PDB file of C-alpha atoms and ligand atoms in Angstrom:
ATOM      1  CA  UNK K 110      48.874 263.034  61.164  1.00  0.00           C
ATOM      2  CA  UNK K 111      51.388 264.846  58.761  1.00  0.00           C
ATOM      3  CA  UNK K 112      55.095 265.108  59.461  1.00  0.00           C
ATOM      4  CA  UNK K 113      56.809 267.457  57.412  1.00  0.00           C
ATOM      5  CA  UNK K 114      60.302 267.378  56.253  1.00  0.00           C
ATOM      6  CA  UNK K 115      61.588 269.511  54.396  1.00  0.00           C
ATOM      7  CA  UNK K 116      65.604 270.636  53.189  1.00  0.00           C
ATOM      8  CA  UNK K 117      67.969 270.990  51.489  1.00  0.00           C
ATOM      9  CA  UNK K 118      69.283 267.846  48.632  1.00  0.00           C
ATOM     10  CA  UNK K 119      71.528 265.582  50.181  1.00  0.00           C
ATOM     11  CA  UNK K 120      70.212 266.579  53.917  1.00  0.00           C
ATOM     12  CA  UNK K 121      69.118 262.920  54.534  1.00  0.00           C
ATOM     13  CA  UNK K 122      65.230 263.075  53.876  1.00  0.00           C
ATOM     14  CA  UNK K 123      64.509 260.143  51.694  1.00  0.00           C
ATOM     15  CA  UNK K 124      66.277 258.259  54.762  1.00  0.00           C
ATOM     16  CA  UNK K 125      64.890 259.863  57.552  1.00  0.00           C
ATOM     17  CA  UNK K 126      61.671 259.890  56.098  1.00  0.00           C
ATOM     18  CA  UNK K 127      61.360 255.970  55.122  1.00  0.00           C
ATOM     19  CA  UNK K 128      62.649 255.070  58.559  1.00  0.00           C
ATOM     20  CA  UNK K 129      59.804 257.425  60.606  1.00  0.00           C
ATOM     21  CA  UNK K 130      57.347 255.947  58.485  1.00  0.00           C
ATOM     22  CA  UNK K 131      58.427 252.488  58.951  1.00  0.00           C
ATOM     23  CA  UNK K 132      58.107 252.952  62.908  1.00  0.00           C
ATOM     24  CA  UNK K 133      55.411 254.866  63.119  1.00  0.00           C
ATOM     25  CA  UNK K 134      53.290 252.741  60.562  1.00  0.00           C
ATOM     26  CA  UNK K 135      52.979 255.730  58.229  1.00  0.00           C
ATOM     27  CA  UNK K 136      52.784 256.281  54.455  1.00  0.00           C
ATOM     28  CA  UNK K 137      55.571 258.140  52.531  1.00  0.00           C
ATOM     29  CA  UNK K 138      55.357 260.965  49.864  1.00  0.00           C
ATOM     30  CA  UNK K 139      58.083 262.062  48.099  1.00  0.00           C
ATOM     31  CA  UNK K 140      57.214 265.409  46.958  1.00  0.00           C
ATOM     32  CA  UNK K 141      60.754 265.962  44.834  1.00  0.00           C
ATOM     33  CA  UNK K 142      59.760 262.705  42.697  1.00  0.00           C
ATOM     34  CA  UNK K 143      56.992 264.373  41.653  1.00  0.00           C
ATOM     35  CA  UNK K 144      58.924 267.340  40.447  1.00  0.00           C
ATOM     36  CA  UNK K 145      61.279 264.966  38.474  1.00  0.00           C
ATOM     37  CA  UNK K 146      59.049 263.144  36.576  1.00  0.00           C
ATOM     38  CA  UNK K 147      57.326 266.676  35.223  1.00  0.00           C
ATOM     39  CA  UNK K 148      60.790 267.492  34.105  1.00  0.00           C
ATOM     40  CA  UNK K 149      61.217 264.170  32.557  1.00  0.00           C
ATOM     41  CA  UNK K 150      58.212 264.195  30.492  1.00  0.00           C
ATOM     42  CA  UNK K 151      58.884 267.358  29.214  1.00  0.00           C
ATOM     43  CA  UNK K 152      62.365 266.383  28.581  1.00  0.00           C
ATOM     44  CA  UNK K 153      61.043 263.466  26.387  1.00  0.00           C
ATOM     45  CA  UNK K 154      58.047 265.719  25.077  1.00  0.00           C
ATOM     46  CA  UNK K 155      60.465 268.849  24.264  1.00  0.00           C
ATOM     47  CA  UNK K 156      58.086 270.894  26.122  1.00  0.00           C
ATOM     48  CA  UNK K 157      59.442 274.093  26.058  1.00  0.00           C
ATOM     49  CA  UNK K 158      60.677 275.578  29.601  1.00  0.00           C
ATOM     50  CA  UNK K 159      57.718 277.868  30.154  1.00  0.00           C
ATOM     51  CA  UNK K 160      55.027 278.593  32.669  1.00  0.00           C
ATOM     52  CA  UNK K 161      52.171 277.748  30.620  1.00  0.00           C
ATOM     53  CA  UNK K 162      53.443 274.890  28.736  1.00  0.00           C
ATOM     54  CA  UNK K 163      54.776 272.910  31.827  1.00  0.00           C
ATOM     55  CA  UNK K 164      51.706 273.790  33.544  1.00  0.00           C
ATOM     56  CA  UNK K 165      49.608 272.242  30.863  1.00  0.00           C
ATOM     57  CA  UNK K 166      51.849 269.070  30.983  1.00  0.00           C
ATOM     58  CA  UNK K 167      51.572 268.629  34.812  1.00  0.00           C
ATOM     59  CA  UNK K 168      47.309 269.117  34.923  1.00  0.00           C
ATOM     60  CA  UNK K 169      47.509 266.894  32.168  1.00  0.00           C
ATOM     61  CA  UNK K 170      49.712 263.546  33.297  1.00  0.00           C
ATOM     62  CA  UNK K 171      48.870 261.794  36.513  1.00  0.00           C
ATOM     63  CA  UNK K 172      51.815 261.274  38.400  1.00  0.00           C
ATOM     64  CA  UNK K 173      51.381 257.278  40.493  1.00  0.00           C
ATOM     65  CA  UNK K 174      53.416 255.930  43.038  1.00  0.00           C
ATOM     66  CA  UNK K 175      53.968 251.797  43.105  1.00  0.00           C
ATOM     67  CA  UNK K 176      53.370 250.318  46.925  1.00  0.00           C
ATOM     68  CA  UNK K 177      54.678 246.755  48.119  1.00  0.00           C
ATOM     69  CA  UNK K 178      52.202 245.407  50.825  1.00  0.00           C
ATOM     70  CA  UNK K 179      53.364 246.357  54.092  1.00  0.00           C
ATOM     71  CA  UNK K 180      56.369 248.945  52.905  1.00  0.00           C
ATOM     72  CA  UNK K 181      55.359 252.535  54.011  1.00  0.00           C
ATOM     73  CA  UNK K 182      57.944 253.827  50.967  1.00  0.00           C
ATOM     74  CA  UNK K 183      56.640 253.506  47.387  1.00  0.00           C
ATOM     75  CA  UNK K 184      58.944 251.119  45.347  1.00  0.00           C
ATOM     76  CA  UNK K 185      58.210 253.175  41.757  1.00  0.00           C
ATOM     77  CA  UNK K 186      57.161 255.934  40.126  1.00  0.00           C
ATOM     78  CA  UNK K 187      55.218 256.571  37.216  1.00  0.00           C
ATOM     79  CA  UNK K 188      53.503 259.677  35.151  1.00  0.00           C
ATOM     80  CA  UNK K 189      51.130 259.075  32.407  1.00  0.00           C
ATOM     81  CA  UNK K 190      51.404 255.673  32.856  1.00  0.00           C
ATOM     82  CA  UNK K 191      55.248 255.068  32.316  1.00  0.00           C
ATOM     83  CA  UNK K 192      57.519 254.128  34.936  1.00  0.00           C
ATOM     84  CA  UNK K 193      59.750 256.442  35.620  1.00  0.00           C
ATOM     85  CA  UNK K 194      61.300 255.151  39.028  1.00  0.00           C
ATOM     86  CA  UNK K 195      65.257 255.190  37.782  1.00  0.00           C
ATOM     87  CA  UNK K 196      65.129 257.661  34.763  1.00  0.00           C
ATOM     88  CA  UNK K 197      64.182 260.669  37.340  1.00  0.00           C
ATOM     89  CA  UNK K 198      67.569 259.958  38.950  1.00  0.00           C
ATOM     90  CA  UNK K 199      70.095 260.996  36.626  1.00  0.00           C
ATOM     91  CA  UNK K 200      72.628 263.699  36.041  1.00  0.00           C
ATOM     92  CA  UNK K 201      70.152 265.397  33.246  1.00  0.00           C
ATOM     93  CA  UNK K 202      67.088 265.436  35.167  1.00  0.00           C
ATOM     94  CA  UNK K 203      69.119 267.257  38.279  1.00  0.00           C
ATOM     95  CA  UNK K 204      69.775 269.377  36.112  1.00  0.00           C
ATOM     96  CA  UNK K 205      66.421 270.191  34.473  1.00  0.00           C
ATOM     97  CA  UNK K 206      64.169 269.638  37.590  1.00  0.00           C
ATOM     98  CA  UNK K 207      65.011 273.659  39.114  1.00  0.00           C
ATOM     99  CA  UNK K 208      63.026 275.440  36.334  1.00  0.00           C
ATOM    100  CA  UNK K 209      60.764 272.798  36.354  1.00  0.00           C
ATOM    101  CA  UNK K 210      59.618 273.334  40.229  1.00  0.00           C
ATOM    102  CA  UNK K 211      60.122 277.070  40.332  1.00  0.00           C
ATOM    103  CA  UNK K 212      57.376 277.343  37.385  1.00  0.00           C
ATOM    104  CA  UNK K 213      53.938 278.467  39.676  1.00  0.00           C
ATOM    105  CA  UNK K 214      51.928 276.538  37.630  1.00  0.00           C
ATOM    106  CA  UNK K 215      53.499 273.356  38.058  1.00  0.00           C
ATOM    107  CA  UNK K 216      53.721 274.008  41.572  1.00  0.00           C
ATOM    108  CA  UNK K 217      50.122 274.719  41.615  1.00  0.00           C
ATOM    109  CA  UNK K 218      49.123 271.339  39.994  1.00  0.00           C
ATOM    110  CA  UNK K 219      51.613 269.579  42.182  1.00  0.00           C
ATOM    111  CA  UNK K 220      50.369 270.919  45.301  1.00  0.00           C
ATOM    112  CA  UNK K 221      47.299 270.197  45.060  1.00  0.00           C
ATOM    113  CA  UNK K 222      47.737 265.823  44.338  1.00  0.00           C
ATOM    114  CA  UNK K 223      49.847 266.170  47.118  1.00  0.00           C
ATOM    115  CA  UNK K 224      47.312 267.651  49.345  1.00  0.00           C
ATOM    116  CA  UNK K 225      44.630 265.019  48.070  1.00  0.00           C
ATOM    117  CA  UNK K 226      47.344 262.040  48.903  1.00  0.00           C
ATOM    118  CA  UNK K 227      48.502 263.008  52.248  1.00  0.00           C
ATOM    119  CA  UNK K 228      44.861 263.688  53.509  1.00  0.00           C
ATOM    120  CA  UNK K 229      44.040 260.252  52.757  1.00  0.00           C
ATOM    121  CA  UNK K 230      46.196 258.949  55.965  1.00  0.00           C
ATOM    122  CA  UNK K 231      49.348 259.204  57.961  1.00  0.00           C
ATOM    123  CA  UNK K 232      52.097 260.482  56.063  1.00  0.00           C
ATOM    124  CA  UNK K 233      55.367 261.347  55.951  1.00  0.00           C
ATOM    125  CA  UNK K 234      56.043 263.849  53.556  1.00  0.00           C
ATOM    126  CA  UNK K 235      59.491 265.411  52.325  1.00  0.00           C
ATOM    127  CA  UNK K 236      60.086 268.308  50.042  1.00  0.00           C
ATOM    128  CA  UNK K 237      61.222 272.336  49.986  1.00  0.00           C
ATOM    129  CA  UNK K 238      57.921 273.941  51.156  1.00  0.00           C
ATOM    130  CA  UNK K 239      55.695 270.984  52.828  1.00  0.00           C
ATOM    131  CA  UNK K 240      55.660 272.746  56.735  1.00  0.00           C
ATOM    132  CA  UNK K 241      55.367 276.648  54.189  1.00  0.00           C
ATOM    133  CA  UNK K 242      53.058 275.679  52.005  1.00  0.00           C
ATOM    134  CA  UNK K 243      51.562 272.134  50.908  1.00  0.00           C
ATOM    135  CA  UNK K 244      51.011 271.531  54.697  1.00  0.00           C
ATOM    136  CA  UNK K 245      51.449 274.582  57.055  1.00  0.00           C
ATOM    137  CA  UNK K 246      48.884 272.969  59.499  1.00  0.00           C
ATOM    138  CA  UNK K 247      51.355 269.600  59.868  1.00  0.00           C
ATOM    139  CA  UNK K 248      51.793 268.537  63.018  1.00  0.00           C
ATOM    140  CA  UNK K 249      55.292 267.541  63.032  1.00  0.00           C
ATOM    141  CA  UNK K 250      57.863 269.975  61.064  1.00  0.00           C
ATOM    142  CA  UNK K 251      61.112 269.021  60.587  1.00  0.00           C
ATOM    143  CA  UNK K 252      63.862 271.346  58.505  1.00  0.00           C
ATOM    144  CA  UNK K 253      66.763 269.239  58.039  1.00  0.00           C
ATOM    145  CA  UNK K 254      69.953 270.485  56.909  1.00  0.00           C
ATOM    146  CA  UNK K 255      73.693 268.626  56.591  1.00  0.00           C
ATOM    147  CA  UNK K 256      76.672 270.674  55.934  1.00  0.00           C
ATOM    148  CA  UNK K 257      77.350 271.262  52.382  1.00  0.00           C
ATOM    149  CA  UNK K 258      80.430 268.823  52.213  1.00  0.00           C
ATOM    150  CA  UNK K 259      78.457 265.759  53.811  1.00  0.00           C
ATOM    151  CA  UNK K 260      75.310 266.125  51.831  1.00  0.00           C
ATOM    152  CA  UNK K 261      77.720 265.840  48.671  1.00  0.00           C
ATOM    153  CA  UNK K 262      79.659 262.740  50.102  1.00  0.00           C
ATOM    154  CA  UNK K 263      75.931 261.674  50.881  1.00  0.00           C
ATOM    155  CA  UNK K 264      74.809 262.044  47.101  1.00  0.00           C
ATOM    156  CA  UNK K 265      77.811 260.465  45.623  1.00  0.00           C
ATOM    157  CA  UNK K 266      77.555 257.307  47.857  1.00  0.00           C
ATOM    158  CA  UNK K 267      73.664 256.992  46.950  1.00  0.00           C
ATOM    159  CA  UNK K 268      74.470 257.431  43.399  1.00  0.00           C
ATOM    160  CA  UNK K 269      77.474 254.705  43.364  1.00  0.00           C
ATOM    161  CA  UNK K 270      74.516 252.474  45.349  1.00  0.00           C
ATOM    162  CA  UNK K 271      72.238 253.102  42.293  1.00  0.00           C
ATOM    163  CA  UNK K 272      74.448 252.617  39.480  1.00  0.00           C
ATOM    164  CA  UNK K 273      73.022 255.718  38.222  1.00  0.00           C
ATOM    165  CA  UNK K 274      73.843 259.562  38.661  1.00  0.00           C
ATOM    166  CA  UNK K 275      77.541 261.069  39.154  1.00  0.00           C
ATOM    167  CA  UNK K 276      80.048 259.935  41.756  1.00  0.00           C
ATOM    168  CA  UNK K 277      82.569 263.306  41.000  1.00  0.00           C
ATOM    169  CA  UNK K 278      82.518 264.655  44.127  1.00  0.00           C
ATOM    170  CA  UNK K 279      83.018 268.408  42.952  1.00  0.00           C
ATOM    171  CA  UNK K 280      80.386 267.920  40.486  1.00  0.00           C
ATOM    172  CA  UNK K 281      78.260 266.654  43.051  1.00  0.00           C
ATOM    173  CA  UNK K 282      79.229 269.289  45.477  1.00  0.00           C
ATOM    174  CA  UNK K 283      78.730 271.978  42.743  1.00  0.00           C
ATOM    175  CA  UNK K 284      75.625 271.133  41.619  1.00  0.00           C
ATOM    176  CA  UNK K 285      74.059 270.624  44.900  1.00  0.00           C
ATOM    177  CA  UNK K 286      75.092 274.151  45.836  1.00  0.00           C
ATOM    178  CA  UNK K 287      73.360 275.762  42.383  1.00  0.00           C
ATOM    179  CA  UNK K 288      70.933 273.707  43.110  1.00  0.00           C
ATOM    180  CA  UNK K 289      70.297 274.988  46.313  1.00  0.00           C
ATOM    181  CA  UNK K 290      70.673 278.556  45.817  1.00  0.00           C
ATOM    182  CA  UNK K 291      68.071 278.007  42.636  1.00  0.00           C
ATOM    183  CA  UNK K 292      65.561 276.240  45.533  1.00  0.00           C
ATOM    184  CA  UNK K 293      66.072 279.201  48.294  1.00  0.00           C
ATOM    185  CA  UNK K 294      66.082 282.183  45.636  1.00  0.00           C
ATOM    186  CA  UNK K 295      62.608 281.364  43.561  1.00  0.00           C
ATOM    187  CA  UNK K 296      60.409 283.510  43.787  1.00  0.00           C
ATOM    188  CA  UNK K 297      57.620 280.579  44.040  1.00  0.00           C
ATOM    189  CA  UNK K 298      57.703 278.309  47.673  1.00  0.00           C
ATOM    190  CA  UNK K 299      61.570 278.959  48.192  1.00  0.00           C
ATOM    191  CA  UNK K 300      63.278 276.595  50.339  1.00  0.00           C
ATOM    192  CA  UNK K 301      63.051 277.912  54.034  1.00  0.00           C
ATOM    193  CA  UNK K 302      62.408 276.726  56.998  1.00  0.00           C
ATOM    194  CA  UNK K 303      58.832 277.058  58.376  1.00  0.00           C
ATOM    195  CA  UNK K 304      58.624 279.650  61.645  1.00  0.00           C
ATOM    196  CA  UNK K 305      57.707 276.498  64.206  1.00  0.00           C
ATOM    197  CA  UNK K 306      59.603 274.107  62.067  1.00  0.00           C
ATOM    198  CA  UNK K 307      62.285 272.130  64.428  1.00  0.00           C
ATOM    199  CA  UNK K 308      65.806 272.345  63.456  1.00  0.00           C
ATOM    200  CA  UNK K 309      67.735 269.565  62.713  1.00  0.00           C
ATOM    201  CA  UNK K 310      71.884 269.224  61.608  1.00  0.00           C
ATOM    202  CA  UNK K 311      72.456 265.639  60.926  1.00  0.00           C
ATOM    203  CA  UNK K 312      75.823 266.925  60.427  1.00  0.00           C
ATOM    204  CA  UNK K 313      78.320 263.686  62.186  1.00  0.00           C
ATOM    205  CA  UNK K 314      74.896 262.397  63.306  1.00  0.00           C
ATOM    206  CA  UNK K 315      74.006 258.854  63.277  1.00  0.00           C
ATOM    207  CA  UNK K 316      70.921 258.816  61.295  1.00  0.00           C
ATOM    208  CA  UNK K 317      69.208 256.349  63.829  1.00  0.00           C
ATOM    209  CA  UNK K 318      69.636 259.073  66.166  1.00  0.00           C
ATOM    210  CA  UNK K 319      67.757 261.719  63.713  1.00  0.00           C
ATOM    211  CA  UNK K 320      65.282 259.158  63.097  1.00  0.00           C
ATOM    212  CA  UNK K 321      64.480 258.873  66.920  1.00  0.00           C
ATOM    213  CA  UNK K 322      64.409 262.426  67.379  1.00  0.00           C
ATOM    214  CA  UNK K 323      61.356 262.545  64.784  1.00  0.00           C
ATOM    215  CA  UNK K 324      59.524 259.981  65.936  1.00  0.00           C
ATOM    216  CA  UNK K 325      59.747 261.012  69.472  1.00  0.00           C
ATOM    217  CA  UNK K 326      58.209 264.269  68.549  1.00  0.00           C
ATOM    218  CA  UNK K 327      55.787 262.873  66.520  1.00  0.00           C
ATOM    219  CA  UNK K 328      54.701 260.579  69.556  1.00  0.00           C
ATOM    220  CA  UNK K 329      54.285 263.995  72.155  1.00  0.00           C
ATOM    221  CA  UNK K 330      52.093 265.533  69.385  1.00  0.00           C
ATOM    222  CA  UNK K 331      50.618 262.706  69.269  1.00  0.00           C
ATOM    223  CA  UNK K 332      49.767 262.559  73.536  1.00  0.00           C
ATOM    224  CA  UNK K 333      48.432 266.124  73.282  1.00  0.00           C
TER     225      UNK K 333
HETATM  226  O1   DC H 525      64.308 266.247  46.707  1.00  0.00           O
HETATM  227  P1   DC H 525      64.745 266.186  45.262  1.00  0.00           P
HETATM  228  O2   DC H 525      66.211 266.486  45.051  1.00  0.00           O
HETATM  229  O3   DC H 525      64.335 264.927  44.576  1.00  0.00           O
HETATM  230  O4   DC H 525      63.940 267.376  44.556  1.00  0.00           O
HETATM  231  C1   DC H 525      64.050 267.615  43.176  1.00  0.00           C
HETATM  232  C2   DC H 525      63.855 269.088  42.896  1.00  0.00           C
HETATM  233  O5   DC H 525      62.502 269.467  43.120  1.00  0.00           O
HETATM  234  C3   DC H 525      64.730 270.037  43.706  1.00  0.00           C
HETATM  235  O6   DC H 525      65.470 270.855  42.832  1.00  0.00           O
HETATM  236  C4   DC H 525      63.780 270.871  44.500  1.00  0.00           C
HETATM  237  C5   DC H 525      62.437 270.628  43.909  1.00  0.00           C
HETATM  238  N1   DC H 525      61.384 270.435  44.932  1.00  0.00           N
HETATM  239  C6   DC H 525      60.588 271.500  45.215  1.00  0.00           C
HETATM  240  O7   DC H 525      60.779 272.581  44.673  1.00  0.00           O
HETATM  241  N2   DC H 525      59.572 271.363  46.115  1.00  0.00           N
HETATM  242  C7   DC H 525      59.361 270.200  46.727  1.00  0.00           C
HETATM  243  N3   DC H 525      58.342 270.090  47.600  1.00  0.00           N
HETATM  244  C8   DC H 525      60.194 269.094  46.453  1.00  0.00           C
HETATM  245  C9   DC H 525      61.227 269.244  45.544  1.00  0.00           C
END
């Protein structure tokens, strides 16, 4: 089975996702990690910001994730070979990551390792255009969304957690927002919500209560 979850930053995926998989004995994909560490090569590489170019670089570097026995969420990331697990977290890579995953081509390439890993089992799987695109025949689709205010508050508190990142909240809050409007406005998979997605504000929610609401649908697809 796929679930789907797909959103906004800051909405509560990572979370929500890890915890369904956890409960449900799934495995986790975290399509937006995959996106980073393109945008971190190149960074490194000085790949220049264009279609072919970071095409070329995403065919051409496998992108790994790192599993602990019995943890459904992978504990690093790595492309061509280098780990990559905290360096795709930081201010610079936010920033670089939105031309990076509106280029087709990278898209393209990306897609299509994510199709190969999530056929391979159970998985979770979070992103912009997973219940759209990578996986319109999932079936579990989530689209969650927080209000713009608590997904910043979110991002800063996860960032303070890390060590890594900023913890400004208007920074925070104003790069979510450009970031946002850069997801929903490509021309390339925007960010929407897919037509028999299910709806989901964890707006003053407890997460545990999000987190039950997935995994109960997931368990009445699953009785079909
Ligand atoms: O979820 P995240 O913030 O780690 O995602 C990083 C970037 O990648 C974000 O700007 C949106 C983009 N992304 C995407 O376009 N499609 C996905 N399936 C996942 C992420």
């Amino acid at each position: 089975m796929i679930i789907a979850i797909d959103g906004p930053s800051g909405a509560g995926k990572s979370t929500v996702a890890k915890a369904v998989a956890k409960k449900l004995g799934f495995s986790c994909l975290d399509t937006g990690a995959m996106y980073r560490a393109v945008a971190w090569r190149a960074l490194q590489d000085g790949v220049p910001f264009d279609d072919a170019a970071l095409g070329q670089l995403a065919r051409t570097h496998d992108i790994a994730f790192g599993h602990e026995p019995g943890d459904p969420a992978p504990k690093s990331v790595s492309i061509g070979g280098e780990d990559v697990t905290r360096a795709i977290r930081t201010a610079e890579i936010d920033r670089a990551v939105s031309p990076v995953s509106a280029a087709p081509s990278v898209r393209e390439a990306l897609v299509g390792q994510q199709r190969r890993i999530g056929r391979a089992g159970d998985y979770v799987v979070e992103g912009r255009d997973i219940g759209t695109v990578v996986f319109p025949e999932a079936e579990v689709k989530v689209f969650l969304t927080a209000s713009d205010e608590e997904r910043a508050h979110r991002r800063v508190r996860q960032n303070a957690d890390r060590s890594i990142g900023s913890i400004d909240f208007d920074e925070v809050l104003a790069d979510l927002r450009r970031r946002d409007e850069h997801d929903s406005s490509r021309a390339t998979s925007p960010l929407k919500p897919a037509d028999d997605a299910v709806r989901l504000d964890s707006t003053g929610r407890y997460i545990e209560d999000v987190i039950d609401e997935i995994v109960e649908l997931a368990r009445e697809r699953a009785a079909r």
